[in-house]
PDB file of C-alpha atoms and ligand atoms in Angstrom:
ATOM      1  CA  MET A 124      98.416  84.875 103.404  1.00 65.00           C
ATOM      2  CA  THR A 125     100.708  86.647 100.953  1.00 87.00           C
ATOM      3  CA  GLY A 126     104.035  88.276 102.146  1.00 93.00           C
ATOM      4  CA  PRO A 127     106.486  91.358 101.588  1.00 96.00           C
ATOM      5  CA  HIS A 128     107.701  92.339  98.184  1.00 96.00           C
ATOM      6  CA  PRO A 129     110.300  91.289  97.369  1.00 94.00           C
ATOM      7  CA  ALA A 130     109.809  87.777  98.564  1.00 91.00           C
ATOM      8  CA  ASP A 131     113.304  86.552  97.916  1.00 85.00           C
ATOM      9  CA  GLY A 132     115.582  89.302  99.147  1.00 89.00           C
ATOM     10  CA  PRO A 133     119.260  88.475 100.394  1.00 94.00           C
ATOM     11  CA  PRO A 134     120.348  88.317 104.135  1.00 97.00           C
ATOM     12  CA  ILE A 135     120.982  91.725 105.704  1.00 98.00           C
ATOM     13  CA  PRO A 136     124.623  91.753 106.800  1.00 97.00           C
ATOM     14  CA  PRO A 137     125.522  92.535 110.559  1.00 98.00           C
ATOM     15  CA  ALA A 138     125.642  95.979 111.886  1.00 98.00           C
ATOM     16  CA  GLY A 139     129.058  97.529 112.374  1.00 97.00           C
ATOM     17  CA  GLU A 140     130.927  97.211 115.591  1.00 95.00           C
ATOM     18  CA  GLY A 141     129.786  99.630 118.241  1.00 95.00           C
ATOM     19  CA  ALA A 142     126.591 100.571 115.995  1.00 97.00           C
ATOM     20  CA  PRO A 143     124.023 102.189 118.346  1.00 97.00           C
ATOM     21  CA  PHE A 144     121.104 100.023 116.827  1.00 98.00           C
ATOM     22  CA  ASP A 145     121.035  96.871 114.874  1.00 98.00           C
ATOM     23  CA  LEU A 146     118.215  97.680 112.378  1.00 98.00           C
ATOM     24  CA  VAL A 147     116.728 101.019 111.805  1.00 98.00           C
ATOM     25  CA  LEU A 148     113.470 100.572 110.193  1.00 99.00           C
ATOM     26  CA  LEU A 149     112.085 103.482 108.171  1.00 98.00           C
ATOM     27  CA  ASP A 150     108.754 104.202 106.912  1.00 98.00           C
ATOM     28  CA  ARG A 151     108.923 105.662 103.150  1.00 98.00           C
ATOM     29  CA  ASP A 152     106.156 108.152 102.391  1.00 98.00           C
ATOM     30  CA  GLY A 153     106.069 111.098 104.806  1.00 97.00           C
ATOM     31  CA  THR A 154     109.274 110.046 106.423  1.00 98.00           C
ATOM     32  CA  LEU A 155     111.823 109.683 103.764  1.00 98.00           C
ATOM     33  CA  ASN A 156     110.110 111.284 100.798  1.00 98.00           C
ATOM     34  CA  VAL A 157     107.171 113.602 100.351  1.00 96.00           C
ATOM     35  CA  GLN A 158     103.788 111.946 100.506  1.00 94.00           C
ATOM     36  CA  VAL A 159     101.781 112.462  97.493  1.00 92.00           C
ATOM     37  CA  VAL A 160      98.354 113.798  98.719  1.00 88.00           C
ATOM     38  CA  ASP A 161      95.392 111.355  97.907  1.00 87.00           C
ATOM     39  CA  ASP A 162      97.718 109.329  95.768  1.00 90.00           C
ATOM     40  CA  TYR A 163     100.776 107.143  95.624  1.00 94.00           C
ATOM     41  CA  VAL A 164     104.386 107.732  94.352  1.00 95.00           C
ATOM     42  CA  ARG A 165     103.443 105.895  91.053  1.00 95.00           C
ATOM     43  CA  GLU A 166     106.695 106.600  89.041  1.00 96.00           C
ATOM     44  CA  PRO A 167     110.158 107.612  89.614  1.00 97.00           C
ATOM     45  CA  GLY A 168     109.720 111.342  88.566  1.00 96.00           C
ATOM     46  CA  ALA A 169     107.262 111.771  91.353  1.00 96.00           C
ATOM     47  CA  LEU A 170     109.645 111.017  94.181  1.00 97.00           C
ATOM     48  CA  ARG A 171     110.894 113.924  96.282  1.00 97.00           C
ATOM     49  CA  LEU A 172     113.158 113.344  99.294  1.00 97.00           C
ATOM     50  CA  LEU A 173     112.240 115.292 102.196  1.00 97.00           C
ATOM     51  CA  PRO A 174     115.015 117.921 103.381  1.00 96.00           C
ATOM     52  CA  GLY A 175     117.854 115.985 105.538  1.00 97.00           C
ATOM     53  CA  ALA A 176     116.476 112.552 104.750  1.00 98.00           C
ATOM     54  CA  ALA A 177     119.501 111.534 102.641  1.00 98.00           C
ATOM     55  CA  ALA A 178     121.798 112.952 105.481  1.00 98.00           C
ATOM     56  CA  ALA A 179     119.905 111.126 107.946  1.00 98.00           C
ATOM     57  CA  VAL A 180     120.311 107.792 106.346  1.00 98.00           C
ATOM     58  CA  GLY A 181     124.074 108.575 105.674  1.00 98.00           C
ATOM     59  CA  ARG A 182     124.582 109.213 109.484  1.00 98.00           C
ATOM     60  CA  LEU A 183     122.829 106.026 110.375  1.00 98.00           C
ATOM     61  CA  ARG A 184     125.125 103.968 108.004  1.00 98.00           C
ATOM     62  CA  ALA A 185     128.168 105.758 109.127  1.00 97.00           C
ATOM     63  CA  ALA A 186     127.321 104.853 112.583  1.00 97.00           C
ATOM     64  CA  GLY A 187     127.183 101.198 111.470  1.00 97.00           C
ATOM     65  CA  CYS A 188     123.288 100.682 111.710  1.00 98.00           C
ATOM     66  CA  ARG A 189     121.646  98.778 108.885  1.00 98.00           C
ATOM     67  CA  VAL A 190     118.759 100.750 107.459  1.00 98.00           C
ATOM     68  CA  VAL A 191     115.724  99.044 106.048  1.00 98.00           C
ATOM     69  CA  VAL A 192     112.612 100.744 104.552  1.00 98.00           C
ATOM     70  CA  VAL A 193     109.252  99.218 105.459  1.00 98.00           C
ATOM     71  CA  THR A 194     106.392 100.685 103.338  1.00 98.00           C
ATOM     72  CA  ASN A 195     102.656 100.114 102.604  1.00 98.00           C
ATOM     73  CA  GLN A 196     101.978 100.387  98.944  1.00 98.00           C
ATOM     74  CA  ARG A 197      98.458  99.462  98.267  1.00 96.00           C
ATOM     75  CA  GLY A 198      98.343 101.248  94.988  1.00 96.00           C
ATOM     76  CA  VAL A 199      99.729  98.052  93.546  1.00 97.00           C
ATOM     77  CA  SER A 200      96.806  95.964  94.772  1.00 96.00           C
ATOM     78  CA  ARG A 201      94.266  98.651  93.827  1.00 96.00           C
ATOM     79  CA  GLY A 202      95.839  98.550  90.193  1.00 96.00           C
ATOM     80  CA  LEU A 203      96.986 102.023  90.080  1.00 96.00           C
ATOM     81  CA  MET A 204     100.598 101.065  89.720  1.00 96.00           C
ATOM     82  CA  THR A 205     102.509  97.614  88.897  1.00 97.00           C
ATOM     83  CA  LEU A 206     105.284  95.999  90.814  1.00 97.00           C
ATOM     84  CA  THR A 207     107.552  97.198  87.923  1.00 97.00           C
ATOM     85  CA  ASP A 208     106.700 100.650  88.708  1.00 97.00           C
ATOM     86  CA  LEU A 209     107.066 100.237  92.487  1.00 98.00           C
ATOM     87  CA  ASP A 210     110.574  98.810  91.818  1.00 98.00           C
ATOM     88  CA  ALA A 211     111.546 101.694  89.606  1.00 98.00           C
ATOM     89  CA  VAL A 212     110.466 104.232  92.165  1.00 98.00           C
ATOM     90  CA  HIS A 213     112.732 102.304  94.686  1.00 98.00           C
ATOM     91  CA  GLU A 214     115.701 102.284  92.330  1.00 98.00           C
ATOM     92  CA  ARG A 215     115.258 106.072  92.102  1.00 98.00           C
ATOM     93  CA  LEU A 216     115.297 106.259  95.844  1.00 98.00           C
ATOM     94  CA  GLU A 217     118.336 104.373  95.848  1.00 98.00           C
ATOM     95  CA  GLU A 218     119.759 106.746  93.244  1.00 98.00           C
ATOM     96  CA  GLU A 219     118.786 109.863  95.156  1.00 98.00           C
ATOM     97  CA  LEU A 220     120.261 108.540  98.322  1.00 98.00           C
ATOM     98  CA  ALA A 221     123.600 107.527  96.530  1.00 98.00           C
ATOM     99  CA  ALA A 222     123.830 110.912  94.921  1.00 97.00           C
ATOM    100  CA  ARG A 223     124.015 112.242  98.475  1.00 97.00           C
ATOM    101  CA  GLY A 224     126.334 109.442  99.924  1.00 96.00           C
ATOM    102  CA  ALA A 225     123.753 107.457 101.487  1.00 98.00           C
ATOM    103  CA  ALA A 226     122.434 103.863 100.895  1.00 98.00           C
ATOM    104  CA  LEU A 227     119.809 101.312 102.108  1.00 98.00           C
ATOM    105  CA  ASP A 228     120.187  97.790 103.239  1.00 98.00           C
ATOM    106  CA  ALA A 229     116.702  96.547 102.029  1.00 98.00           C
ATOM    107  CA  VAL A 230     113.373  98.032 101.085  1.00 98.00           C
ATOM    108  CA  LEU A 231     110.475  95.842 101.922  1.00 98.00           C
ATOM    109  CA  SER A 232     106.930  96.584 100.743  1.00 98.00           C
ATOM    110  CA  CYS A 233     103.435  95.516 101.402  1.00 98.00           C
ATOM    111  CA  VAL A 234     101.590  95.634  97.990  1.00 98.00           C
ATOM    112  CA  HIS A 235      98.151  94.238  99.357  1.00 97.00           C
ATOM    113  CA  ALA A 236      94.789  95.516 100.330  1.00 96.00           C
ATOM    114  CA  ALA A 237      93.893  95.932 103.740  1.00 93.00           C
ATOM    115  CA  GLY A 238      92.897  92.648 105.578  1.00 92.00           C
ATOM    116  CA  GLU A 239      94.599  90.210 103.052  1.00 94.00           C
ATOM    117  CA  CYS A 240      97.981  89.844 104.453  1.00 96.00           C
ATOM    118  CA  GLY A 241     100.136  89.870 107.666  1.00 96.00           C
ATOM    119  CA  CYS A 242     102.346  92.535 106.308  1.00 97.00           C
ATOM    120  CA  ARG A 243     100.265  95.721 105.774  1.00 98.00           C
ATOM    121  CA  LYS A 244     101.323  98.066 108.664  1.00 98.00           C
ATOM    122  CA  PRO A 245      99.845  98.086 111.497  1.00 98.00           C
ATOM    123  CA  ALA A 246     100.575  94.357 111.259  1.00 98.00           C
ATOM    124  CA  PRO A 247     104.098  93.494 112.003  1.00 98.00           C
ATOM    125  CA  GLY A 248     104.873  91.373 108.927  1.00 98.00           C
ATOM    126  CA  LEU A 249     107.322  93.752 107.142  1.00 98.00           C
ATOM    127  CA  LEU A 250     109.139  94.155 110.443  1.00 98.00           C
ATOM    128  CA  ASP A 251     109.144  90.401 111.162  1.00 98.00           C
ATOM    129  CA  GLU A 252     110.596  89.920 107.501  1.00 98.00           C
ATOM    130  CA  ALA A 253     113.279  92.466 108.225  1.00 98.00           C
ATOM    131  CA  PHE A 254     114.455  90.501 111.271  1.00 98.00           C
ATOM    132  CA  ARG A 255     114.069  87.120 109.432  1.00 97.00           C
ATOM    133  CA  ARG A 256     116.832  88.594 106.933  1.00 98.00           C
ATOM    134  CA  ALA A 257     118.906  89.718 109.825  1.00 98.00           C
ATOM    135  CA  PRO A 258     118.874  86.927 112.576  1.00 98.00           C
ATOM    136  CA  TRP A 259     121.827  88.686 114.164  1.00 98.00           C
ATOM    137  CA  ALA A 260     119.568  91.761 115.122  1.00 98.00           C
ATOM    138  CA  ALA A 261     117.821  92.243 118.250  1.00 98.00           C
ATOM    139  CA  ARG A 262     114.401  93.898 118.357  1.00 98.00           C
ATOM    140  CA  GLU A 263     115.179  95.964 121.683  1.00 98.00           C
ATOM    141  CA  ARG A 264     118.361  97.207 119.904  1.00 98.00           C
ATOM    142  CA  SER A 265     116.535  98.346 116.805  1.00 98.00           C
ATOM    143  CA  VAL A 266     114.115 101.327 116.134  1.00 98.00           C
ATOM    144  CA  LEU A 267     111.425 102.088 113.888  1.00 98.00           C
ATOM    145  CA  VAL A 268     110.909 105.768 112.597  1.00 98.00           C
ATOM    146  CA  GLY A 269     107.553 106.713 110.952  1.00 98.00           C
ATOM    147  CA  ASP A 270     105.066 109.469 110.656  1.00 98.00           C
ATOM    148  CA  SER A 271     101.735 107.583 111.288  1.00 97.00           C
ATOM    149  CA  GLY A 272     100.075 105.803 113.936  1.00 98.00           C
ATOM    150  CA  SER A 273     100.126 102.676 111.950  1.00 98.00           C
ATOM    151  CA  ASP A 274     103.872 102.812 111.882  1.00 98.00           C
ATOM    152  CA  LEU A 275     103.998 102.985 115.697  1.00 98.00           C
ATOM    153  CA  ALA A 276     101.415 100.190 115.996  1.00 98.00           C
ATOM    154  CA  ALA A 277     103.465  97.918 113.792  1.00 98.00           C
ATOM    155  CA  ALA A 278     106.536  98.381 115.830  1.00 98.00           C
ATOM    156  CA  ARG A 279     104.627  97.908 119.080  1.00 98.00           C
ATOM    157  CA  ALA A 280     103.175  94.644 117.609  1.00 98.00           C
ATOM    158  CA  ALA A 281     106.759  93.502 116.488  1.00 98.00           C
ATOM    159  CA  GLY A 282     108.189  94.423 119.893  1.00 98.00           C
ATOM    160  CA  VAL A 283     110.447  97.322 118.476  1.00 98.00           C
ATOM    161  CA  PRO A 284     110.965 100.689 119.932  1.00 98.00           C
ATOM    162  CA  ALA A 285     109.529 103.578 117.782  1.00 98.00           C
ATOM    163  CA  ARG A 286     109.939 107.269 117.173  1.00 98.00           C
ATOM    164  CA  ARG A 287     107.654 109.554 115.169  1.00 98.00           C
ATOM    165  CA  VAL A 288     108.427 112.251 112.822  1.00 98.00           C
ATOM    166  CA  GLY A 289     106.224 115.225 112.218  1.00 96.00           C
ATOM    167  CA  PRO A 290     103.250 115.031 109.758  1.00 91.00           C
ATOM    168  CA  ALA A 291     103.695 116.430 106.381  1.00 84.00           C
ATOM    169  CA  GLY A 292     107.246 117.208 106.491  1.00 84.00           C
ATOM    170  CA  ALA A 293     106.882 119.123 109.954  1.00 91.00           C
ATOM    171  CA  ALA A 294     109.241 118.957 112.663  1.00 95.00           C
ATOM    172  CA  PRO A 295     110.604 116.670 113.955  1.00 98.00           C
ATOM    173  CA  SER A 296     112.103 115.713 110.640  1.00 98.00           C
ATOM    174  CA  LEU A 297     113.816 112.329 110.067  1.00 98.00           C
ATOM    175  CA  LEU A 298     117.297 114.112 110.544  1.00 98.00           C
ATOM    176  CA  ASP A 299     115.926 115.724 113.821  1.00 98.00           C
ATOM    177  CA  VAL A 300     114.945 112.112 115.104  1.00 98.00           C
ATOM    178  CA  VAL A 301     118.152 110.466 113.905  1.00 98.00           C
ATOM    179  CA  THR A 302     120.218 113.216 115.458  1.00 98.00           C
ATOM    180  CA  ASP A 303     118.414 112.554 118.804  1.00 97.00           C
ATOM    181  CA  LEU A 304     118.826 108.776 118.406  1.00 98.00           C
ATOM    182  CA  LEU A 305     122.503 109.035 117.844  1.00 97.00           C
ATOM    183  CA  GLN A 306     122.968 111.269 120.927  1.00 93.00           C
ATOM    184  CA  GLY A 307     121.269 108.545 122.925  1.00 78.00           C
ATOM    185  CA  ARG A 308     118.515 110.616 124.166  1.00 53.00           C
ATOM    186  CA  ASP A 309     114.947 109.463 124.575  1.00 44.00           C
ATOM    187  CA  GLY A 310     112.259 111.410 123.224  1.00 39.00           C
TER     188      GLY A 310
HETATM  189 MG1   MG B 542     104.286 107.265 106.172  1.00 74.29          MG
HETATM  190 ZN1   ZN B 543     100.995  92.771 102.885  1.00 74.29          ZN
END
């Protein structure tokens, strides 16, 4: 079995005092950035943040939550992009967020084909890796936000509550969901 990329990330430091959630696990394509139809975000120039996404991440971080992206990127196993390309896309993601005052605590990717690993969502391996790097975090005090059934299934398999954003940038946006989560309402 192969595991998440990168394999050797540093520990995730504890959430801030009074944070409403320990880890907030975010899907990438269709949740933080525009999903490329029938393709992958293969290079940094193709990355487009969704409206309000940076503000949502900034609000989570300001509340003391640790924010971790968990993303399926099968385009690597299909030979459509390299790990270097993927890392460059994630550097751009960090830059775009930083330009808007936001930041991520980790980005964990499954770069494998379906059925050859334990980390491709709906399997829970990416989430398990996030909690391995954050042993202080409780799953029931964490939440995953994604736009697809496989996101919700991965959360269910990992024992983490989940919320869904609308498809293809439709409401509710990530910012809508985060606003709701930070107000402590259930959806
Ligand atoms: Mg998605
Ligand atoms: Zn995988």
